[in-house]
Amino acid sequence: MATPQQDTGSVTGQRPGLAAHIAAVQRLRREYRALPEGAPVRLAKPTSNLFRFREPTTAPPLDVSAFSGVISIDPVERLADVGGMTTYEELVAATLPHGLMPLVVPQLRTITLGGAVTGLGIESSSFRNGLPHESVQEMEILTGGGDVVTATRDNEHADLFHGFPNSYGTLGYSLRLRIELEPVSPYVHLRHLRFHDAAEAMDALARICADAEHDGQPVDFVDGVAFGPDELYLSLARFTDQAPWTSDYTGTDIYYRSIRRHAGNGPGDYLTIHDYLWRWDTDWFWCSRAFGTQHPLVRPLWPRSLKRSDVYRRLVAWDRRTDFSRLLNHYRGRRPQEPLIQDIEVGVERGAEFLEFFHSEIGMSPVWMCPLRLREPRSSRTAEGEHVWPLYPLDNDRLYVNFGFWGLVDMLPRQRRAHHNRLVEEEVARLGGHKSLYSDSFYTEDEFWRLYNGPVYSRLKESYDPGGRLLDLYAKCVRNR
């Protein structure tokens, strides 16, 4: 197996990329220690996929641009050493020429590898490959205390390795990660199965994920969409070396609308592996409709280069800063609206219950559905009996379903603040599930630490950020500091 100090080819010695990385680490440590005492620590990043909008600060941000890029790829061992700020778009562009991909590629191009590990990512390979942090072999982390440590599953920093997922930059920042890769075929064949009620869809999802096949064909990827209580689709995809045609959803055609068209007993659909990985990014799932880009007169005029999730996200950030949409609704005499941008996980056996609640109490559609199961063996627990990934404690032997929903919900008079968000948080807790923290949260402090393992987090904070240089998880994810 290649180490960071070795070439991955036949000639040994340091690679230029690694030498530059080492120099960048030394520079970053100096800059981190030179930050004004008490000033908030922010990273200078051109993009973000968080939906927790914080107040701007005048404190100088940390320049982490040197940590975006692939340091090395070992196509024999199927490993890659990657800077923590590398986007999955950059990573996939480097691995696909080798016939390889990361085990889990989150849906949006500008999600960074470090962000997916510290903030949890998911995609349609997660029912067999778990979450992105599970394919990490080692992480080089700048801790809140200003040290740079290399954490693995079984070294002296194993507690940080296992506690880093779902810490959202409150324990430190990943500078380099070594990840596993898997082989791919040039094309993907998709089949979309329709279901008329949620219980039937969840039963089929559990069966398909357990067998990794359907109707005698292997299944490599699974996700789905609920367009309403009686219209749900599971999208099954498998690798294939040949395709009679390939669809293009980066132009006038729209991927999520194609699901209905290709459902049934027809030949299905075909995409290149590249286009399959980014099928959701072009229209930010279906959220591009809020900007008018799905209108048949607008669609051809909107450049392909601007049909990207990061473009839409910048438009949302501008709207949050200017309050434009709220003021527009006010002057038009429309009801106030509450942003509801969330991903949650519940066990597949509770999935139908959640959808019933969501359709009756929230009423937003479509809803994305993505199954996941941790890769770690059932016996994986720490010596103290904790979950192996303690800050987002999922059971190792259980299939979960991620439900994603992103949009605005009308508010009624006298409804409490964050009414619909709190309904979701309370229902997910009742069903024994969890909510991702990339967007707004409204938990009380006691609720939050009970759900996200406050005792373990406190021990990690004391070990790796004893001076409290970085915000704690509650201050960052709930108070939006």
Coordinates of C-alpha atoms in Angstrom, one line a residue:
M1 CA 0.0 0.0 0.0
A2 CA 1.3 3.4 -0.9
T3 CA 2.1 5.8 1.9
P4 CA 2.1 9.6 1.7
Q5 CA 5.8 9.6 1.5
Q6 CA 6.0 7.3 -1.5
D7 CA 5.1 7.5 -5.2
T8 CA 2.3 5.3 -6.3
G9 CA 4.2 4.3 -9.4
S10 CA 7.5 2.5 -9.9
V11 CA 9.7 5.4 -8.8
T12 CA 9.9 6.1 -5.2
G13 CA 10.4 9.5 -3.5
Q14 CA 8.3 12.5 -2.6
R15 CA 5.8 13.6 -5.2
P16 CA 5.7 17.4 -6.0
G17 CA 2.1 17.5 -4.8
L18 CA 3.0 16.1 -1.4
A19 CA 5.9 18.4 -0.9
A20 CA 3.6 21.4 -1.6
H21 CA 1.1 19.9 0.8
I22 CA 3.6 19.7 3.6
A23 CA 4.7 23.3 3.1
A24 CA 1.0 24.4 3.0
V25 CA 0.4 22.6 6.4
Q26 CA 3.3 24.5 8.0
R27 CA 2.1 27.8 6.6
L28 CA -1.5 27.1 7.8
R29 CA -0.3 26.3 11.4
R30 CA 1.5 29.6 11.6
E31 CA -1.5 31.6 10.3
Y32 CA -3.9 29.8 12.6
R33 CA -1.8 30.6 15.6
A34 CA -1.5 34.2 14.5
L35 CA -5.3 34.8 14.4
P36 CA -6.5 37.4 16.9
E37 CA -7.4 35.9 20.2
G38 CA -11.2 35.6 20.6
A39 CA -11.9 36.2 16.9
P40 CA -14.1 33.7 15.1
V41 CA -12.3 31.2 13.0
R42 CA -13.6 31.1 9.4
L43 CA -12.3 29.4 6.3
A44 CA -11.9 31.3 3.1
K45 CA -13.9 29.1 0.8
P46 CA -15.4 30.1 -2.6
T47 CA -18.5 27.8 -2.1
S48 CA -20.6 26.4 0.7
N49 CA -23.3 23.8 0.8
L50 CA -24.4 24.8 4.3
F51 CA -27.8 26.4 4.9
R52 CA -26.9 28.0 8.2
F53 CA -26.4 31.6 7.3
R54 CA -24.2 33.5 9.8
E55 CA -23.5 37.1 10.3
P56 CA -20.4 38.4 8.4
T57 CA -17.3 39.0 10.4
T58 CA -14.3 41.3 9.9
A59 CA -11.9 38.7 11.2
P60 CA -9.3 37.5 8.6
P61 CA -10.3 34.1 7.2
L62 CA -7.9 31.2 6.9
D63 CA -6.7 30.7 3.4
V64 CA -7.1 26.9 2.8
S65 CA -7.0 27.0 -1.0
A66 CA -3.7 25.0 -1.0
F67 CA -5.7 22.0 0.3
S68 CA -7.9 21.6 -2.7
G69 CA -6.6 19.0 -5.1
V70 CA -5.8 15.3 -5.5
I71 CA -2.3 14.6 -4.1
S72 CA -2.0 11.1 -5.5
I73 CA -4.0 8.1 -6.8
D74 CA -3.0 4.5 -6.5
P75 CA -5.1 2.6 -9.1
V76 CA -3.8 -0.7 -8.0
E77 CA -4.6 -0.4 -4.3
R78 CA -7.6 1.8 -5.2
L79 CA -6.6 4.6 -2.8
A80 CA -6.4 8.3 -3.2
D81 CA -4.7 11.0 -1.0
V82 CA -6.8 14.1 -1.3
G83 CA -6.8 17.6 0.1
G84 CA -9.7 18.3 2.5
M85 CA -11.0 21.2 0.5
T86 CA -11.2 19.3 -2.7
T87 CA -14.6 19.3 -4.3
Y88 CA -16.1 16.0 -5.4
E89 CA -16.3 17.5 -8.9
E90 CA -12.5 17.7 -8.9
L91 CA -12.1 14.3 -7.2
V92 CA -14.3 12.5 -9.7
A93 CA -12.5 14.2 -12.6
A94 CA -9.3 12.7 -11.3
T95 CA -10.5 9.2 -10.5
L96 CA -12.8 8.4 -13.5
P97 CA -9.9 8.2 -16.0
H98 CA -8.6 5.4 -13.9
G99 CA -12.0 3.6 -14.0
L100 CA -12.5 4.4 -10.3
M101 CA -14.8 6.5 -8.1
P102 CA -15.1 7.3 -4.4
L103 CA -17.3 4.8 -2.7
V104 CA -19.9 7.5 -2.0
V105 CA -20.2 10.6 -4.2
P106 CA -22.6 13.2 -2.7
Q107 CA -25.1 14.7 -5.1
L108 CA -23.7 18.2 -5.5
R109 CA -20.5 19.0 -7.3
T110 CA -19.1 21.5 -4.9
I111 CA -19.4 19.5 -1.7
T112 CA -15.9 19.0 -0.5
L113 CA -14.4 15.8 0.7
G114 CA -13.6 17.3 4.1
G115 CA -17.1 18.7 4.3
A116 CA -18.8 15.4 3.5
V117 CA -16.7 13.7 6.2
T118 CA -17.2 16.2 9.0
G119 CA -20.8 17.0 8.0
L120 CA -22.0 13.7 6.7
G121 CA -22.7 13.0 3.0
I122 CA -24.9 10.4 1.4
E123 CA -25.9 9.1 -2.1
S124 CA -27.4 6.2 -3.8
S125 CA -24.5 3.8 -3.2
S126 CA -24.9 4.3 0.6
F127 CA -27.0 1.2 1.0
R128 CA -23.9 -0.8 0.3
N129 CA -21.0 1.6 1.0
G130 CA -22.3 3.6 4.0
L131 CA -21.4 7.2 4.4
P132 CA -18.3 9.0 3.0
H133 CA -16.4 8.9 6.3
E134 CA -16.5 5.1 6.4
S135 CA -14.2 4.9 3.3
V136 CA -11.6 7.1 4.9
Q137 CA -8.4 5.3 6.1
E138 CA -6.7 8.2 7.7
M139 CA -7.2 11.9 8.2
E140 CA -4.7 14.7 8.7
I141 CA -6.5 17.3 10.9
L142 CA -5.6 20.8 12.1
T143 CA -7.1 20.6 15.6
G144 CA -8.7 23.5 17.5
G145 CA -5.6 23.5 19.7
G146 CA -3.4 24.3 16.7
D147 CA -1.8 20.9 16.3
V148 CA -1.7 18.8 13.2
V149 CA -2.4 15.2 13.9
T150 CA -2.9 12.1 11.7
A151 CA -5.9 10.1 12.9
T152 CA -6.7 6.5 12.0
R153 CA -9.1 3.9 13.3
D154 CA -6.6 2.4 15.6
N155 CA -3.8 4.9 16.4
E156 CA -3.5 7.3 19.4
H157 CA -6.0 9.6 17.7
A158 CA -8.7 7.0 17.0
D159 CA -11.1 8.9 19.2
L160 CA -10.8 11.9 16.9
F161 CA -11.1 9.7 13.8
H162 CA -14.4 8.3 15.0
G163 CA -15.6 11.6 16.5
F164 CA -14.8 13.8 13.5
P165 CA -18.0 12.9 11.5
N166 CA -20.8 15.3 12.4
S167 CA -18.4 17.7 14.2
Y168 CA -18.8 20.4 11.5
G169 CA -15.4 22.0 12.0
T170 CA -15.8 22.4 15.7
L171 CA -12.9 20.0 16.6
G172 CA -10.7 20.9 13.7
Y173 CA -10.3 20.9 9.9
S174 CA -9.3 18.0 7.7
L175 CA -6.2 18.9 5.5
R176 CA -5.6 15.5 3.9
L177 CA -7.7 12.3 3.7
R178 CA -6.8 8.9 2.4
I179 CA -9.9 7.3 0.9
E180 CA -10.8 4.0 -0.7
L181 CA -12.0 3.9 -4.4
E182 CA -14.1 1.4 -6.3
P183 CA -14.1 0.3 -9.9
V184 CA -16.8 1.6 -12.2
S185 CA -18.2 0.8 -15.7
P186 CA -18.7 3.5 -18.4
Y187 CA -22.5 3.5 -18.1
V188 CA -25.3 3.1 -15.7
H189 CA -28.7 1.5 -16.5
L190 CA -31.6 2.9 -14.5
R191 CA -35.0 1.4 -13.8
H192 CA -37.8 3.4 -12.0
L193 CA -40.4 1.4 -10.1
R194 CA -43.7 3.0 -9.1
F195 CA -45.5 2.4 -5.9
H196 CA -48.9 3.6 -4.8
D197 CA -48.4 3.8 -1.0
A198 CA -45.4 4.4 1.3
A199 CA -45.6 1.1 3.2
E200 CA -45.3 -0.9 -0.1
A201 CA -42.3 1.3 -1.2
M202 CA -40.5 0.8 2.1
D203 CA -41.0 -2.9 2.1
A204 CA -39.6 -3.1 -1.5
L205 CA -36.7 -0.9 -0.5
A206 CA -35.8 -3.1 2.4
R207 CA -35.9 -6.2 0.2
I208 CA -33.9 -4.7 -2.7
C209 CA -31.2 -3.3 -0.4
A210 CA -30.9 -6.6 1.4
D211 CA -30.5 -8.6 -1.8
A212 CA -28.7 -6.0 -3.9
E213 CA -30.7 -7.2 -6.8
H214 CA -34.2 -6.9 -8.4
D215 CA -35.9 -9.2 -10.9
G216 CA -32.6 -11.1 -11.4
Q217 CA -30.5 -8.0 -12.1
P218 CA -27.8 -6.6 -9.8
V219 CA -28.5 -3.2 -8.1
D220 CA -25.5 -0.9 -7.5
F221 CA -27.4 2.3 -6.7
V222 CA -30.8 3.0 -5.1
D223 CA -32.6 6.2 -4.3
G224 CA -36.2 7.4 -4.9
V225 CA -38.7 10.2 -5.0
A226 CA -42.1 10.7 -3.4
F227 CA -44.2 13.0 -5.5
G228 CA -47.1 12.5 -3.2
P229 CA -48.7 10.0 -0.8
D230 CA -49.8 7.7 -3.6
E231 CA -47.0 8.3 -6.1
L232 CA -43.6 7.1 -5.1
Y233 CA -40.7 5.8 -7.2
L234 CA -37.6 3.8 -6.4
S235 CA -34.8 4.3 -8.9
L236 CA -32.5 1.3 -9.3
A237 CA -29.3 1.6 -11.2
R238 CA -26.6 -0.9 -12.2
F239 CA -23.2 -0.6 -13.9
T240 CA -23.0 -1.7 -17.5
D241 CA -20.3 -1.7 -20.1
Q242 CA -22.6 -0.9 -23.0
A243 CA -25.5 1.4 -23.6
P244 CA -27.9 1.6 -26.6
W245 CA -28.2 5.4 -25.9
T246 CA -27.5 7.9 -23.2
S247 CA -29.8 10.6 -21.9
D248 CA -28.6 14.2 -21.3
Y249 CA -30.1 16.1 -18.4
T250 CA -27.8 19.1 -18.5
G251 CA -29.7 20.9 -21.3
T252 CA -33.5 21.2 -21.8
D253 CA -34.5 17.8 -20.3
I254 CA -34.8 17.6 -16.5
Y255 CA -33.8 14.4 -14.6
Y256 CA -36.5 14.3 -11.9
R257 CA -39.2 14.7 -14.5
S258 CA -37.8 11.8 -16.5
I259 CA -38.5 9.4 -13.6
R260 CA -42.2 9.3 -14.4
R261 CA -41.6 9.0 -18.1
H262 CA -39.3 6.0 -17.8
A263 CA -41.2 4.2 -15.0
G264 CA -42.8 0.9 -15.9
N265 CA -41.8 -2.1 -17.9
G266 CA -39.9 -0.3 -20.7
P267 CA -36.2 -0.4 -21.3
G268 CA -35.4 2.1 -18.6
D269 CA -32.8 4.8 -19.0
Y270 CA -29.0 5.0 -19.6
L271 CA -26.5 7.6 -18.4
T272 CA -22.7 7.8 -18.5
I273 CA -21.3 7.2 -15.1
H274 CA -20.2 10.8 -15.0
D275 CA -23.7 12.1 -15.8
Y276 CA -25.2 9.7 -13.3
L277 CA -23.1 11.0 -10.5
W278 CA -24.2 14.6 -11.2
R279 CA -27.8 13.9 -12.3
W280 CA -29.1 15.9 -9.3
D281 CA -26.7 18.8 -9.5
T282 CA -28.0 20.4 -12.7
D283 CA -31.3 21.4 -11.2
W284 CA -30.3 21.1 -7.5
F285 CA -32.7 18.1 -7.4
W286 CA -35.9 20.1 -8.3
C287 CA -35.1 23.4 -6.6
S288 CA -34.1 25.2 -9.7
R289 CA -37.9 25.7 -10.4
A290 CA -37.9 28.4 -7.8
F291 CA -35.6 30.5 -10.1
G292 CA -37.7 29.9 -13.2
T293 CA -35.1 27.8 -14.9
Q294 CA -37.4 25.0 -15.6
H295 CA -39.8 27.2 -17.6
P296 CA -39.7 26.0 -21.3
L297 CA -39.1 29.6 -22.4
V298 CA -36.3 30.2 -19.9
R299 CA -34.6 26.8 -20.0
P300 CA -33.0 27.1 -23.4
L301 CA -31.6 30.6 -22.6
W302 CA -30.1 29.6 -19.2
P303 CA -26.5 28.6 -20.0
R304 CA -25.4 25.0 -19.2
S305 CA -22.5 26.4 -17.3
L306 CA -24.9 28.1 -14.9
K307 CA -27.2 25.1 -14.4
R308 CA -25.4 24.1 -11.2
S309 CA -26.3 23.8 -7.6
D310 CA -23.6 26.3 -6.4
V311 CA -25.2 29.0 -8.7
Y312 CA -28.6 28.4 -7.1
R313 CA -27.2 28.4 -3.6
R314 CA -25.5 31.8 -4.2
L315 CA -28.9 33.1 -5.3
V316 CA -30.5 31.8 -2.1
A317 CA -27.7 33.4 0.0
W318 CA -28.4 36.7 -1.8
D319 CA -32.1 36.4 -1.0
R320 CA -31.3 35.7 2.7
R321 CA -29.0 38.8 2.8
T322 CA -31.5 41.2 1.1
D323 CA -34.7 39.7 2.4
F324 CA -36.0 40.1 -1.1
S325 CA -38.5 37.3 -1.3
R326 CA -40.0 38.0 2.2
L327 CA -40.5 41.7 1.3
L328 CA -42.0 40.7 -2.1
N329 CA -44.5 38.4 -0.5
H330 CA -45.4 41.1 2.0
Y331 CA -46.2 43.7 -0.6
R332 CA -48.1 41.2 -2.6
G333 CA -50.3 40.4 0.4
R334 CA -49.1 36.8 0.6
R335 CA -48.6 34.8 3.8
P336 CA -45.1 34.6 5.3
Q337 CA -43.2 31.5 4.5
E338 CA -40.9 29.4 6.6
P339 CA -37.8 27.9 5.0
L340 CA -37.7 24.1 5.5
I341 CA -34.4 22.7 4.2
Q342 CA -33.6 19.5 5.9
D343 CA -32.4 15.9 5.6
I344 CA -33.4 13.3 8.2
E345 CA -32.9 9.6 8.7
V346 CA -35.3 7.1 10.2
G347 CA -35.2 3.3 10.1
V348 CA -36.8 1.9 7.0
E349 CA -39.5 0.2 9.1
R350 CA -40.6 3.7 10.3
G351 CA -40.3 5.3 6.8
A352 CA -43.9 5.0 6.0
E353 CA -44.9 6.6 9.3
F354 CA -42.6 9.6 8.6
L355 CA -44.0 10.1 5.1
E356 CA -47.6 10.0 6.4
F357 CA -46.7 12.6 9.0
F358 CA -44.9 14.7 6.4
H359 CA -47.6 14.7 3.8
S360 CA -50.4 15.5 6.3
E361 CA -48.5 18.1 8.5
I362 CA -46.1 19.7 6.0
G363 CA -47.4 19.1 2.5
M364 CA -44.2 19.7 0.6
S365 CA -43.3 17.7 -2.5
P366 CA -41.3 16.1 -4.0
V367 CA -39.3 14.3 -1.2
W368 CA -36.0 12.6 -1.9
M369 CA -35.5 9.1 -0.5
C370 CA -32.1 7.5 -0.1
P371 CA -31.4 4.2 1.8
L372 CA -28.2 3.8 3.8
R373 CA -26.6 1.2 6.0
L374 CA -23.3 1.6 7.9
R375 CA -20.4 -0.5 6.4
E376 CA -19.0 -1.2 9.9
P377 CA -19.6 -4.7 11.1
R378 CA -22.5 -5.3 13.6
S379 CA -20.0 -5.8 16.4
S380 CA -18.4 -2.4 15.9
R381 CA -18.5 -0.5 19.2
T382 CA -15.8 1.3 21.1
A383 CA -14.3 -0.2 24.3
E384 CA -16.8 1.9 26.3
G385 CA -19.7 0.5 24.3
E386 CA -20.3 3.7 22.3
H387 CA -21.4 3.7 18.7
V388 CA -18.4 3.6 16.4
W389 CA -19.4 7.0 15.0
P390 CA -20.6 8.5 18.3
L391 CA -21.7 12.0 17.2
Y392 CA -24.3 10.6 14.8
P393 CA -25.1 7.3 16.5
L394 CA -26.7 5.0 13.9
D395 CA -27.1 1.3 14.5
N396 CA -24.7 -0.9 12.5
D397 CA -27.2 -3.6 11.6
R398 CA -30.1 -1.3 10.5
L399 CA -31.2 0.0 7.2
Y400 CA -32.2 3.7 7.3
V401 CA -33.9 6.0 4.8
N402 CA -32.8 9.5 4.3
F403 CA -35.6 11.9 3.5
G404 CA -34.6 15.2 1.9
F405 CA -37.0 18.1 1.5
W406 CA -36.0 21.7 0.5
G407 CA -38.3 24.6 0.1
L408 CA -40.8 27.1 1.7
V409 CA -44.0 26.4 3.6
D410 CA -46.8 28.9 4.2
M411 CA -47.1 30.1 7.8
L412 CA -50.5 30.5 9.5
P413 CA -51.2 33.3 12.0
R414 CA -50.0 32.6 15.6
Q415 CA -47.9 29.7 14.6
R416 CA -44.7 29.4 16.8
R417 CA -41.3 30.4 15.4
A418 CA -39.9 27.7 13.1
H419 CA -43.3 25.8 13.4
H420 CA -42.7 23.3 10.6
N421 CA -39.0 22.8 11.4
R422 CA -39.9 22.0 15.0
L423 CA -42.7 19.6 13.9
V424 CA -40.1 17.7 11.9
E425 CA -37.5 17.7 14.7
E426 CA -40.1 16.3 17.2
E427 CA -41.4 13.7 14.8
V428 CA -37.9 12.4 13.9
A429 CA -37.0 12.2 17.6
R430 CA -40.3 10.2 18.2
L431 CA -39.3 7.8 15.4
G432 CA -35.8 7.3 16.8
G433 CA -34.1 9.0 13.9
H434 CA -31.6 11.8 13.4
K435 CA -31.4 15.1 11.5
S436 CA -28.4 16.4 9.6
L437 CA -27.0 19.7 10.9
Y438 CA -26.1 21.4 7.6
S439 CA -29.2 23.7 7.9
D440 CA -31.1 25.5 10.6
S441 CA -31.8 23.6 13.8
F442 CA -34.1 24.7 16.7
Y443 CA -33.4 22.2 19.5
T444 CA -33.0 23.2 23.1
E445 CA -29.5 22.6 24.4
D446 CA -30.6 19.6 26.5
E447 CA -32.3 18.0 23.5
F448 CA -29.4 18.6 21.3
W449 CA -26.7 17.0 23.5
R450 CA -29.0 14.1 24.2
L451 CA -29.4 13.4 20.4
Y452 CA -25.8 14.1 19.4
N453 CA -23.9 12.5 22.3
G454 CA -22.9 15.5 24.4
P455 CA -20.6 13.5 26.8
V456 CA -18.4 12.1 24.0
Y457 CA -18.3 15.4 22.3
S458 CA -17.2 17.1 25.6
R459 CA -14.3 14.7 26.0
L460 CA -13.2 15.3 22.4
K461 CA -13.5 19.0 22.8
E462 CA -11.3 19.0 25.9
S463 CA -8.7 16.8 24.2
Y464 CA -8.4 18.6 20.8
D465 CA -9.6 22.1 21.5
P466 CA -8.9 22.7 25.2
G467 CA -8.8 26.4 24.9
G468 CA -12.2 26.6 23.1
R469 CA -10.7 28.3 20.1
L470 CA -13.4 26.9 17.8
L471 CA -17.1 27.2 18.5
D472 CA -18.8 24.2 20.0
L473 CA -21.3 22.2 18.0
Y474 CA -24.5 23.7 19.6
A475 CA -23.3 27.2 19.2
K476 CA -22.4 26.7 15.6
C477 CA -25.3 24.5 14.4
V478 CA -28.2 25.9 16.5
R479 CA -27.2 29.4 17.5
N480 CA -25.7 30.0 14.0
R481 CA -22.7 31.8 15.5

